[in-house]
Tab-separated table of C-alpha atoms and ligand atoms in Angstrom:
chain	number	residue	atom	x	y	z
E	261	MET	CA	-20.834	-35.295	16.091
E	262	GLN	CA	-19.422	-32.116	14.588
E	263	THR	CA	-17.829	-29.689	17.051
E	264	THR	CA	-18.641	-26.008	16.578
E	265	VAL	CA	-15.591	-23.942	15.706
E	266	PHE	CA	-16.197	-20.324	16.671
E	267	ASP	CA	-14.636	-17.412	14.787
E	268	LEU	CA	-13.505	-16.047	18.123
E	269	ALA	CA	-13.412	-17.137	21.763
E	270	VAL	CA	-12.973	-14.417	24.389
E	271	ILE	CA	-11.599	-15.771	27.659
E	272	GLY	CA	-12.677	-13.649	30.640
E	273	LEU	CA	-16.052	-11.861	30.543
E	274	GLY	CA	-15.240	-8.835	32.682
E	275	TYR	CA	-15.194	-5.099	31.905
E	276	ILE	CA	-13.089	-5.703	28.776
E	277	GLY	CA	-13.839	-9.259	27.636
E	278	LEU	CA	-17.617	-8.963	27.633
E	279	PRO	CA	-17.902	-5.773	25.550
E	280	THR	CA	-15.216	-7.065	23.185
E	281	ALA	CA	-17.110	-10.339	22.684
E	282	ALA	CA	-20.418	-8.531	22.254
E	283	ILE	CA	-19.123	-5.990	19.748
E	284	PHE	CA	-17.490	-8.685	17.570
E	285	ALA	CA	-20.735	-10.687	17.749
E	286	ALA	CA	-22.794	-7.630	16.820
E	287	LYS	CA	-20.544	-7.269	13.756
E	288	GLY	CA	-21.453	-10.796	12.643
E	289	LYS	CA	-18.658	-12.937	14.109
E	290	ARG	CA	-19.628	-16.192	15.834
E	291	VAL	CA	-18.266	-15.567	19.316
E	292	ALA	CA	-17.901	-17.741	22.402
E	293	GLY	CA	-17.569	-15.883	25.696
E	294	VAL	CA	-15.747	-17.950	28.304
E	295	ASP	CA	-15.719	-17.371	32.038
E	296	VAL	CA	-14.962	-19.556	35.042
E	297	LYS	CA	-17.897	-17.990	36.932
E	298	ARG	CA	-21.115	-19.860	36.241
E	299	ALA	CA	-23.212	-16.854	37.388
E	300	THR	CA	-21.516	-14.598	34.799
E	301	VAL	CA	-22.035	-17.166	32.026
E	302	ASP	CA	-25.718	-17.573	32.933
E	303	ALA	CA	-26.257	-13.802	33.092
E	304	VAL	CA	-24.660	-13.266	29.668
E	305	ASN	CA	-26.716	-16.084	28.128
E	306	ARG	CA	-29.818	-14.296	29.429
E	307	GLY	CA	-28.559	-11.184	27.627
E	308	GLU	CA	-27.643	-9.401	30.850
E	309	VAL	CA	-24.528	-7.424	31.810
E	310	PRO	CA	-23.407	-8.275	35.351
E	311	PHE	CA	-22.021	-4.756	36.061
E	312	VAL	CA	-22.893	-1.112	35.337
E	313	GLU	CA	-21.539	0.322	32.060
E	314	PRO	CA	-23.416	2.763	29.836
E	315	ASP	CA	-24.817	1.351	26.549
E	316	MET	CA	-23.376	-2.144	27.051
E	317	GLY	CA	-26.688	-3.851	27.925
E	318	VAL	CA	-28.294	-3.303	24.553
E	319	VAL	CA	-25.258	-4.597	22.610
E	320	VAL	CA	-24.923	-7.724	24.780
E	321	SER	CA	-28.630	-8.599	24.676
E	322	GLY	CA	-28.717	-7.920	20.913
E	323	ALA	CA	-25.702	-10.190	20.253
E	324	VAL	CA	-27.157	-12.972	22.408
E	325	SER	CA	-30.603	-12.833	20.819
E	326	LEU	CA	-28.987	-12.814	17.359
E	327	GLY	CA	-27.373	-16.130	18.352
E	328	ASN	CA	-23.874	-14.767	17.659
E	329	LEU	CA	-22.721	-14.625	21.287
E	330	VAL	CA	-22.830	-17.724	23.469
E	331	ALA	CA	-21.265	-17.856	26.933
E	332	MET	CA	-19.746	-21.008	28.422
E	333	THR	CA	-17.378	-22.140	31.160
E	334	GLU	CA	-15.163	-24.356	28.928
E	335	VAL	CA	-12.831	-23.003	26.233
E	336	PRO	CA	-14.165	-24.186	22.840
E	337	HIS	CA	-12.348	-24.608	19.509
E	338	ALA	CA	-12.030	-21.273	17.724
E	339	ASP	CA	-9.993	-19.647	14.941
E	340	ALA	CA	-8.886	-16.835	17.237
E	341	PHE	CA	-8.711	-16.347	20.993
E	342	ILE	CA	-8.656	-13.137	23.002
E	343	ILE	CA	-7.464	-13.468	26.584
E	344	ALA	CA	-8.896	-10.714	28.818
E	345	VAL	CA	-8.421	-11.998	32.361
E	346	PRO	CA	-7.335	-9.904	35.383
E	347	THR	CA	-3.622	-9.322	36.017
E	348	PRO	CA	-3.803	-7.710	39.470
E	349	LEU	CA	-1.020	-6.559	41.742
E	350	ALA	CA	0.691	-9.357	43.673
E	351	GLU	CA	1.940	-8.991	47.266
E	352	GLY	CA	5.438	-7.824	46.311
E	353	LYS	CA	4.050	-5.229	43.799
E	354	GLY	CA	4.729	-7.427	40.758
E	355	ALA	CA	1.894	-8.794	38.619
E	356	ASP	CA	-0.189	-11.755	39.732
E	357	LEU	CA	-0.306	-13.775	36.505
E	358	SER	CA	-2.166	-16.758	37.972
E	359	TYR	CA	-5.420	-16.019	36.084
E	360	LEU	CA	-3.422	-15.800	32.872
E	361	SER	CA	-1.706	-19.110	33.592
E	362	SER	CA	-5.056	-20.804	34.205
E	363	ALA	CA	-6.427	-19.372	30.957
E	364	VAL	CA	-3.412	-20.695	29.033
E	365	GLU	CA	-3.821	-24.143	30.629
E	366	ALA	CA	-7.488	-24.208	29.605
E	367	LEU	CA	-6.722	-22.989	26.088
E	368	ALA	CA	-3.738	-25.231	25.225
E	369	PRO	CA	-5.646	-28.507	24.713
E	370	LYS	CA	-8.099	-26.760	22.355
E	371	LEU	CA	-5.470	-25.631	19.838
E	372	ARG	CA	-5.474	-27.530	16.558
E	373	GLY	CA	-2.847	-25.485	14.735
E	374	GLY	CA	-3.066	-22.225	12.798
E	375	GLU	CA	-4.928	-20.208	15.461
E	376	LEU	CA	-4.328	-16.612	16.495
E	377	VAL	CA	-3.963	-16.026	20.249
E	378	ILE	CA	-4.275	-12.416	21.450
E	379	LEU	CA	-3.399	-11.290	24.959
E	380	GLU	CA	-5.400	-8.157	25.868
E	381	SER	CA	-4.802	-8.135	29.640
E	382	THR	CA	-2.412	-5.431	30.874
E	383	SER	CA	0.881	-7.267	31.290
E	384	PRO	CA	4.474	-6.700	32.422
E	385	PRO	CA	7.122	-6.631	29.692
E	386	GLY	CA	7.955	-10.136	28.452
E	387	THR	CA	4.573	-11.676	29.356
E	388	THR	CA	3.527	-12.412	25.753
E	389	ALA	CA	6.796	-14.238	25.099
E	390	ARG	CA	6.342	-16.197	28.338
E	391	LEU	CA	2.763	-17.024	27.333
E	392	ALA	CA	4.121	-18.452	24.060
E	393	ALA	CA	6.701	-20.504	25.961
E	394	HIS	CA	3.956	-21.812	28.256
E	395	LEU	CA	1.837	-22.895	25.262
E	396	ALA	CA	4.881	-24.451	23.596
E	397	ARG	CA	5.528	-26.543	26.713
E	398	ALA	CA	1.882	-27.601	26.863
E	399	ARG	CA	1.658	-28.338	23.101
E	400	PRO	CA	5.094	-29.314	21.766
E	401	ASP	CA	3.304	-30.908	18.774
E	402	LEU	CA	2.320	-27.399	17.553
E	403	TRP	CA	5.760	-25.895	18.101
E	404	SER	CA	7.711	-28.501	16.106
E	405	GLU	CA	10.053	-27.298	13.347
E	406	HIS	CA	8.392	-29.661	10.873
E	407	LEU	CA	4.880	-28.227	11.097
E	408	PRO	CA	3.080	-27.949	7.759
E	409	ALA	CA	2.414	-24.390	6.552
E	410	GLY	CA	-0.617	-22.876	8.172
E	411	LYS	CA	-0.308	-24.916	11.365
E	412	LYS	CA	1.796	-22.378	13.279
E	413	VAL	CA	0.007	-20.713	16.240
E	414	HIS	CA	0.509	-16.924	16.202
E	415	ILE	CA	0.633	-14.964	19.431
E	416	VAL	CA	0.235	-11.202	19.841
E	417	HIS	CA	-0.395	-8.612	22.526
E	418	SER	CA	-3.036	-5.950	21.964
E	419	PRO	CA	-3.662	-4.060	25.191
E	420	GLU	CA	-7.110	-2.717	26.011
E	421	ARG	CA	-7.131	1.061	26.588
E	422	VAL	CA	-10.786	1.926	27.156
E	423	LEU	CA	-11.999	4.184	29.948
E	424	PRO	CA	-14.598	2.698	32.325
E	425	GLY	CA	-17.791	4.688	31.774
E	426	ARG	CA	-16.969	5.183	28.054
E	427	ILE	CA	-16.082	1.610	27.106
E	428	MET	CA	-18.547	1.178	24.240
E	429	ILE	CA	-17.472	4.402	22.533
E	430	GLU	CA	-13.739	4.018	23.134
E	431	MET	CA	-13.617	0.385	22.034
E	432	ALA	CA	-14.709	1.499	18.582
E	433	THR	CA	-12.878	4.808	18.312
E	434	ASN	CA	-9.580	4.493	20.220
E	435	ASP	CA	-6.432	3.773	18.238
E	436	ARG	CA	-5.138	0.258	18.915
E	437	VAL	CA	-1.596	-1.029	19.383
E	438	ILE	CA	-0.776	-4.573	18.296
E	439	GLY	CA	2.534	-6.200	19.191
E	440	GLY	CA	3.253	-9.483	17.457
E	441	LEU	CA	5.746	-12.198	18.264
E	442	THR	CA	5.534	-12.751	14.488
E	443	ASP	CA	4.734	-10.292	11.693
E	444	GLU	CA	2.093	-12.640	10.349
E	445	GLY	CA	0.387	-12.751	13.753
E	446	ALA	CA	0.343	-8.947	13.986
E	447	LEU	CA	-1.137	-8.640	10.489
E	448	ARG	CA	-3.819	-11.231	11.215
E	449	ALA	CA	-4.732	-9.477	14.464
E	450	LYS	CA	-4.952	-6.150	12.609
E	451	LYS	CA	-7.392	-7.680	10.138
E	452	LEU	CA	-9.489	-9.046	13.001
E	453	TYR	CA	-9.614	-5.769	14.967
E	454	GLU	CA	-10.494	-3.815	11.829
E	455	VAL	CA	-13.934	-5.431	12.194
E	456	ILE	CA	-14.605	-3.415	15.383
E	457	CYS	CA	-12.021	-0.606	15.451
E	458	GLN	CA	-12.393	2.618	13.514
E	459	GLY	CA	-9.240	4.081	15.049
E	460	GLU	CA	-5.734	3.709	13.682
E	461	ILE	CA	-4.159	0.269	14.227
E	462	LEU	CA	-0.448	0.495	14.940
E	463	LEU	CA	1.866	-2.501	14.696
E	464	THR	CA	4.950	-3.143	16.799
E	465	ASP	CA	6.668	-5.966	18.683
E	466	ALA	CA	5.034	-7.589	21.719
E	467	THR	CA	7.271	-6.103	24.428
E	468	THR	CA	6.876	-2.568	23.102
E	469	ALA	CA	3.096	-3.061	23.059
E	470	GLU	CA	3.198	-4.260	26.674
E	471	MET	CA	5.231	-1.220	27.712
E	472	THR	CA	3.023	1.167	25.714
E	473	LYS	CA	0.018	0.284	27.832
E	474	LEU	CA	1.959	0.543	31.089
E	475	VAL	CA	3.461	3.861	30.039
E	476	GLU	CA	0.050	5.395	29.250
E	477	ASN	CA	-1.257	4.739	32.740
E	478	THR	CA	2.071	5.650	34.333
E	479	PHE	CA	2.070	8.984	32.486
E	480	ARG	CA	-1.263	9.748	34.139
E	481	ASP	CA	-0.101	8.554	37.543
E	482	VAL	CA	3.059	10.666	37.516
E	483	ASN	CA	1.137	13.750	36.398
E	484	ILE	CA	-1.608	13.246	38.980
E	485	ALA	CA	1.129	12.800	41.613
E	486	PHE	CA	2.488	16.223	40.653
E	487	ALA	CA	-0.981	17.721	41.155
E	488	ASN	CA	-1.454	15.871	44.456
E	489	GLU	CA	1.939	16.995	45.704
E	490	LEU	CA	1.056	20.577	44.784
E	491	SER	CA	-2.153	20.299	46.811
E	492	VAL	CA	-0.189	19.193	49.879
E	493	ILE	CA	2.355	22.010	49.390
E	494	CYS	CA	-0.507	24.495	49.027
E	495	ASP	CA	-2.074	23.290	52.270
E	496	ARG	CA	1.242	24.018	53.995
E	497	LEU	CA	1.580	27.448	52.362
E	498	ASP	CA	-2.120	28.326	52.633
E	499	ILE	CA	-2.623	28.784	48.890
E	500	ASP	CA	-5.770	27.788	46.952
E	501	VAL	CA	-4.433	24.944	44.782
E	502	TRP	CA	-7.375	25.128	42.356
E	503	ARG	CA	-6.816	28.772	41.595
E	504	LEU	CA	-3.066	28.140	41.351
E	505	ILE	CA	-3.512	25.345	38.776
E	506	GLU	CA	-6.066	27.356	36.849
E	507	LEU	CA	-3.611	30.227	36.573
E	508	ALA	CA	-0.614	28.031	35.673
E	509	ASN	CA	-2.666	26.263	33.007
E	510	HIS	CA	-3.115	29.563	31.194
E	511	HIS	CA	0.480	29.087	30.024
E	512	PRO	CA	0.366	27.603	26.496
E	513	ARG	CA	2.627	24.665	27.385
E	514	VAL	CA	1.393	23.844	30.895
E	515	ASN	CA	-1.447	21.441	31.680
E	516	VAL	CA	-1.429	20.397	35.336
E	517	LEU	CA	-3.936	17.625	36.102
E	518	ARG	CA	-6.375	17.715	38.993
E	519	PRO	CA	-5.474	16.802	42.556
E	520	GLY	CA	-7.922	14.588	44.400
E	521	PRO	CA	-8.245	12.343	47.438
E	522	GLY	CA	-5.779	9.873	45.853
E	523	VAL	CA	-5.661	7.649	42.778
E	524	GLY	CA	-7.978	4.674	42.590
E	525	GLY	CA	-9.140	1.993	40.199
E	526	HIS	CA	-7.483	-1.162	38.971
E	527	CYS	CA	-5.240	0.382	36.338
E	528	ILE	CA	-3.511	3.682	37.053
E	529	ALA	CA	-2.714	2.751	40.656
E	530	VAL	CA	-1.425	-0.676	39.594
E	531	ASP	CA	0.326	-0.562	36.232
E	532	PRO	CA	3.261	1.711	37.231
E	533	TRP	CA	4.323	-0.981	39.710
E	534	PHE	CA	4.817	-3.396	36.801
E	535	ILE	CA	7.432	-1.024	35.378
E	536	VAL	CA	9.050	-0.556	38.798
E	537	ASP	CA	9.100	-4.326	39.233
E	538	ALA	CA	10.745	-4.823	35.809
E	539	ALA	CA	13.424	-2.116	36.287
E	540	PRO	CA	13.545	-1.148	40.000
E	541	GLU	CA	16.832	0.776	39.920
E	542	GLU	CA	15.802	2.910	36.973
E	543	SER	CA	12.195	3.690	37.991
E	544	ARG	CA	12.795	6.235	40.759
E	545	LEU	CA	10.331	8.886	39.574
E	546	ILE	CA	7.624	6.326	38.814
E	547	ARG	CA	7.970	4.720	42.251
E	548	THR	CA	7.898	8.078	44.024
E	549	ALA	CA	4.797	9.144	42.104
E	550	ARG	CA	3.019	5.975	43.252
E	551	GLU	CA	4.063	6.714	46.842
E	552	VAL	CA	2.867	10.332	46.607
E	553	ASN	CA	-0.536	9.244	45.280
E	554	ASP	CA	-0.874	6.456	47.844
E	555	ALA	CA	-0.101	8.924	50.648
E	556	LYS	CA	-2.727	11.489	49.591
E	557	PRO	CA	-5.711	9.800	51.331
E	558	PHE	CA	-3.829	9.969	54.648
E	559	HIS	CA	-3.086	13.648	54.120
E	560	VAL	CA	-6.842	14.223	53.762
E	561	VAL	CA	-7.492	12.216	56.940
E	562	ASN	CA	-4.911	14.294	58.810
E	563	ARG	CA	-6.504	17.534	57.630
E	564	VAL	CA	-9.959	16.481	58.793
E	565	ALA	CA	-8.570	15.258	62.124
E	566	GLU	CA	-6.776	18.597	62.551
E	567	LEU	CA	-9.983	20.533	61.841
E	568	LEU	CA	-11.815	18.525	64.477
E	569	ARG	CA	-9.118	18.579	67.134
E	570	ASP	CA	-11.378	20.522	69.503
E	571	ARG	CA	-14.629	18.925	68.333
E	572	PRO	CA	-14.238	15.174	68.821
E	573	HIS	CA	-18.011	14.568	68.679
E	574	ALA	CA	-18.563	16.289	65.346
E	575	THR	CA	-20.606	14.850	62.481
E	576	VAL	CA	-18.808	14.381	59.142
E	577	ALA	CA	-20.785	13.866	55.917
E	578	ALA	CA	-18.417	11.936	53.617
E	579	LEU	CA	-19.653	12.498	50.074
E	580	GLY	CA	-18.666	9.695	47.671
E	581	LEU	CA	-17.152	6.243	48.064
E	582	THR	CA	-16.409	5.219	44.459
E	583	PHE	CA	-12.979	5.572	42.835
E	584	LYS	CA	-14.232	8.223	40.433
E	585	ALA	CA	-17.350	10.157	39.449
E	586	ASN	CA	-20.642	8.692	38.263
E	587	ILE	CA	-19.718	5.011	38.530
E	588	ASP	CA	-20.611	2.381	41.151
E	589	ASP	CA	-17.164	0.820	41.653
E	590	VAL	CA	-15.717	1.175	45.168
E	591	ARG	CA	-12.792	-1.235	44.698
E	592	GLU	CA	-9.348	0.354	45.184
E	593	SER	CA	-11.063	3.629	46.009
E	594	PRO	CA	-9.121	6.279	47.952
E	595	SER	CA	-12.445	7.513	49.363
E	596	MET	CA	-12.980	4.135	50.989
E	597	THR	CA	-9.492	4.354	52.502
E	598	ILE	CA	-10.263	7.822	53.853
E	599	VAL	CA	-13.652	6.956	55.348
E	600	HIS	CA	-12.250	3.768	56.857
E	601	ALA	CA	-9.271	5.600	58.384
E	602	LEU	CA	-11.462	8.453	59.691
E	603	ALA	CA	-13.657	5.979	61.554
E	604	SER	CA	-10.695	4.757	63.602
E	605	ARG	CA	-8.905	8.125	63.822
E	606	LEU	CA	-12.034	9.923	65.111
E	607	PRO	CA	-13.723	7.323	67.337
E	608	HIS	CA	-16.175	9.846	68.870
E	609	ALA	CA	-17.223	11.504	65.638
E	610	SER	CA	-20.198	10.371	63.520
E	611	ILE	CA	-19.096	9.563	59.987
E	612	LEU	CA	-22.022	9.567	57.541
E	613	PRO	CA	-21.105	8.031	54.151
E	614	VAL	CA	-23.240	9.229	51.239
E	615	ASP	CA	-23.125	7.874	47.681
E	616	PRO	CA	-26.030	7.857	45.222
E	617	HIS	CA	-24.325	4.996	43.330
E	618	VAL	CA	-23.696	2.774	46.355
E	619	ALA	CA	-26.868	1.407	47.961
E	620	GLU	CA	-25.355	-1.018	50.479
E	621	LEU	CA	-22.750	-0.065	53.052
E	622	PRO	CA	-19.506	-1.759	51.888
E	623	GLU	CA	-18.373	-4.493	54.268
E	624	ALA	CA	-15.016	-2.836	54.955
E	625	LEU	CA	-16.822	0.205	56.384
E	626	ALA	CA	-19.210	-1.905	58.443
E	627	ALA	CA	-16.142	-3.606	59.916
E	628	ALA	CA	-14.816	-0.150	60.831
E	629	GLY	CA	-17.951	0.495	62.900
E	630	ILE	CA	-19.902	2.636	60.418
E	631	ASP	CA	-23.592	1.766	60.644
E	632	ARG	CA	-25.142	2.566	57.255
E	633	MET	CA	-25.212	4.707	54.108
E	634	HIS	CA	-27.040	8.033	54.461
E	635	PRO	CA	-29.247	10.044	52.110
E	636	LEU	CA	-27.575	13.231	50.886
E	637	GLU	CA	-30.064	15.749	52.264
E	638	ALA	CA	-30.183	14.302	55.764
E	639	ALA	CA	-26.396	13.967	55.947
E	640	LEU	CA	-25.899	17.573	54.841
E	641	ALA	CA	-28.408	18.802	57.382
E	642	ALA	CA	-26.693	16.911	60.212
E	643	ALA	CA	-23.091	17.623	59.207
E	644	ASP	CA	-20.606	19.893	60.953
E	645	VAL	CA	-18.046	18.984	58.290
E	646	VAL	CA	-18.806	18.241	54.633
E	647	LEU	CA	-15.989	16.142	53.173
E	648	LEU	CA	-16.281	15.960	49.384
E	649	LEU	CA	-14.454	12.878	48.059
E	650	VAL	CA	-16.014	12.175	44.638
E	651	ASP	CA	-17.312	14.639	42.047
E	652	HIS	CA	-20.579	12.797	41.300
E	653	ASP	CA	-23.046	15.026	39.401
E	654	GLN	CA	-25.398	15.037	42.405
E	655	PHE	CA	-22.668	16.618	44.564
E	656	VAL	CA	-21.644	19.189	41.977
E	657	ASP	CA	-25.261	20.361	42.062
E	658	ILE	CA	-25.395	20.902	45.840
E	659	ALA	CA	-26.680	24.387	46.602
E	660	GLU	CA	-24.345	26.723	48.407
E	661	ALA	CA	-27.037	27.374	50.994
E	662	ASP	CA	-26.862	23.699	52.037
E	663	LEU	CA	-23.199	24.190	52.958
E	664	ALA	CA	-23.641	27.471	54.813
E	665	GLY	CA	-22.022	27.518	58.234
E	666	LYS	CA	-20.303	24.146	57.757
E	667	LEU	CA	-16.637	23.277	57.519
E	668	VAL	CA	-16.005	22.167	53.952
E	669	VAL	CA	-13.170	19.926	52.804
E	670	ASP	CA	-13.422	19.765	49.031
E	671	THR	CA	-10.805	17.265	47.770
E	672	LYS	CA	-11.963	17.553	44.140
E	673	GLY	CA	-12.218	21.318	43.888
E	674	ILE	CA	-15.804	21.299	42.655
E	675	TRP	CA	-16.850	24.073	44.994
E	676	SER	CA	-13.579	25.948	44.816
E	677	GLY	CA	-15.336	28.990	43.448
E	678	MET	CA	-17.284	29.123	46.695
E	679	ALA	CA	-14.459	28.936	49.209
E	680	ASN	CA	-10.917	27.719	49.668
E	681	GLU	CA	-10.338	24.084	50.500
E	682	TYR	CA	-10.544	23.450	54.250
E	683	GLN	CA	-11.998	26.883	54.970
E	684	PRO	CA	-15.353	27.548	56.646
E	685	ILE	CA	-17.817	28.422	53.949
E	686	LEU	CA	-19.774	31.658	54.130
E	687	ALA	CA	-23.243	31.935	52.716
E	688	THR	CA	-22.214	34.899	50.600
E	689	SER	CA	-18.787	33.762	49.415
E	690	LYS	CA	-19.929	32.287	46.080
E	691	SER	CA	-21.388	35.521	44.831
E	692	ALA	CA	-18.144	37.225	45.753
E	693	SER	CA	-16.100	34.912	43.480
B	856	SAJ	N1	-7.608	11.194	38.774
B	856	SAJ	C1	-7.150	12.309	39.490
B	856	SAJ	N2	-6.843	13.454	38.807
B	856	SAJ	C2	-6.975	13.545	37.449
B	856	SAJ	C3	-7.429	12.416	36.722
B	856	SAJ	C4	-7.743	11.243	37.419
B	856	SAJ	O1	-7.029	12.271	40.723
B	856	SAJ	O2	-6.686	14.630	36.913
B	856	SAJ	C5	-7.933	9.946	39.504
B	856	SAJ	C6	-9.392	9.549	39.421
B	856	SAJ	O3	-10.177	10.238	40.360
B	856	SAJ	C7	-9.325	8.053	39.689
B	856	SAJ	C8	-7.995	7.673	39.044
B	856	SAJ	O4	-7.269	8.859	38.889
B	856	SAJ	O5	-9.239	7.792	41.083
B	856	SAJ	C9	-8.113	6.989	37.685
B	856	SAJ	O6	-9.177	7.535	36.930
B	856	SAJ	P1	-9.176	7.777	35.341
B	856	SAJ	O7	-10.573	8.109	34.978
B	856	SAJ	O8	-8.148	8.755	34.940
B	856	SAJ	O9	-8.709	6.368	34.698
B	856	SAJ	P2	-9.227	4.823	34.840
B	856	SAJ	O10	-8.378	4.144	35.872
B	856	SAJ	O11	-10.693	4.731	34.993
B	856	SAJ	O12	-8.842	4.256	33.364
B	856	SAJ	C10	-7.485	4.300	32.941
B	856	SAJ	C11	-7.429	4.953	31.545
B	856	SAJ	N3	-6.049	5.251	31.208
B	856	SAJ	C12	-5.653	6.490	30.769
B	856	SAJ	O13	-6.409	7.423	30.703
B	856	SAJ	C13	-4.221	6.621	30.370
B	856	SAJ	C14	-8.042	4.021	30.497
B	856	SAJ	O14	-7.872	4.570	29.193
B	856	SAJ	C15	-7.367	2.639	30.578
B	856	SAJ	O15	-7.925	1.737	29.620
B	856	SAJ	C16	-7.637	2.090	31.957
B	856	SAJ	O16	-6.977	2.967	32.907
B	856	SAJ	C17	-7.078	0.685	32.027
B	856	SAJ	O17	-7.871	-0.270	31.960
B	856	SAJ	O18	-5.856	0.517	32.085
């Protein structure tokens, strides 16, 4: 029996692996999508996307019905492999590379010599080299000095850099960095990515590519920390932080980012720790920025608790649970931290979570004694305090009249033209601004 050799096998069918597999397949490559979760494999083979991401459904179902994308739980033979498995934060703030290790174990027996192995998962410096060492231990036959030409396995790192919510666009248009352990590997990876990438493809070594990805997210984290610290300073000094930033940003070389309830998601709040872990003594600013951003949710909780010091039985409408606007992902969300902490800090208050993208009350909030999600209109009508945590479109559109007479805590500054953060809102204040 002849075994199918795919052009490409993508290991890990999550937010990055699945669109990558589907886009290559749509461009005519024969692609295997590999995932340890049977439910994910079955969903993909039905042409379905098991999470919410604009425009991905049509590409996945098209690639599957074309016969170019097949999902499976076992790693098959392929000419090239892309590893896109999670590399989350471990207990001690280093990277948990256990998913990567498992992927390498599953891949090693399938190598026949001459393949290209690409690591896309965000990884601490040195991971690609360690991946190569792991494969070499598992397959000493393919790492022998006497291998015939063409049998060498090439290993590169090419970090994903797409923004959730814009994955399909950014996967095609973003520039791409490729770091090779060998020049030949980097050149082969460039040729492969040219099939799907219209952006510039930049070649470097593997460790620099690993750091490039970490630095991009750390740049954002440090700059958001500056904005968050400003918001805390402004609360102390009674200054409108939104107006302050707007004014400062009129300077031609100043561009302060936006404060918020904290930094969430699986990337910006995680990746800086990989740098701190790799060079703890030298990463003082990066560590402090992480601490500033992680502390911001508790500052918001303190402000709400302060506002309600004399009104323990107040009703708080908490608008938004996701980690950013117009998505349905509540994992690592500062809003979840805030709502959870408010429930225990204000045991006599009624906390009404509202989120048009979250139908079911998340378990963590149920465990904190919150009973259910609430529709926006009813929560606004009942609220003494409106706590804005996420700038979903539906919240941006809230009429000023619906906030009249309520205490407003706007952590995203979407209503800052109406009133200062933490100030009672007046029915007429918007027209005055
Ligand atoms: N945030 C602020 N203020 C801002 C900007 C963002 O508080 O001015 C907060 C957001 O509300 C959210 C968090 O930061 O809680 C992260 O949101 P984001 O939209 O900035 O980024 P992510 O985490 O969705 O995606 C990032 C992107 N990285 C960069 O923009 C440098 C994306 O390109 C990466 O591919 C992704 O991380 C990743 O997978 O690493």
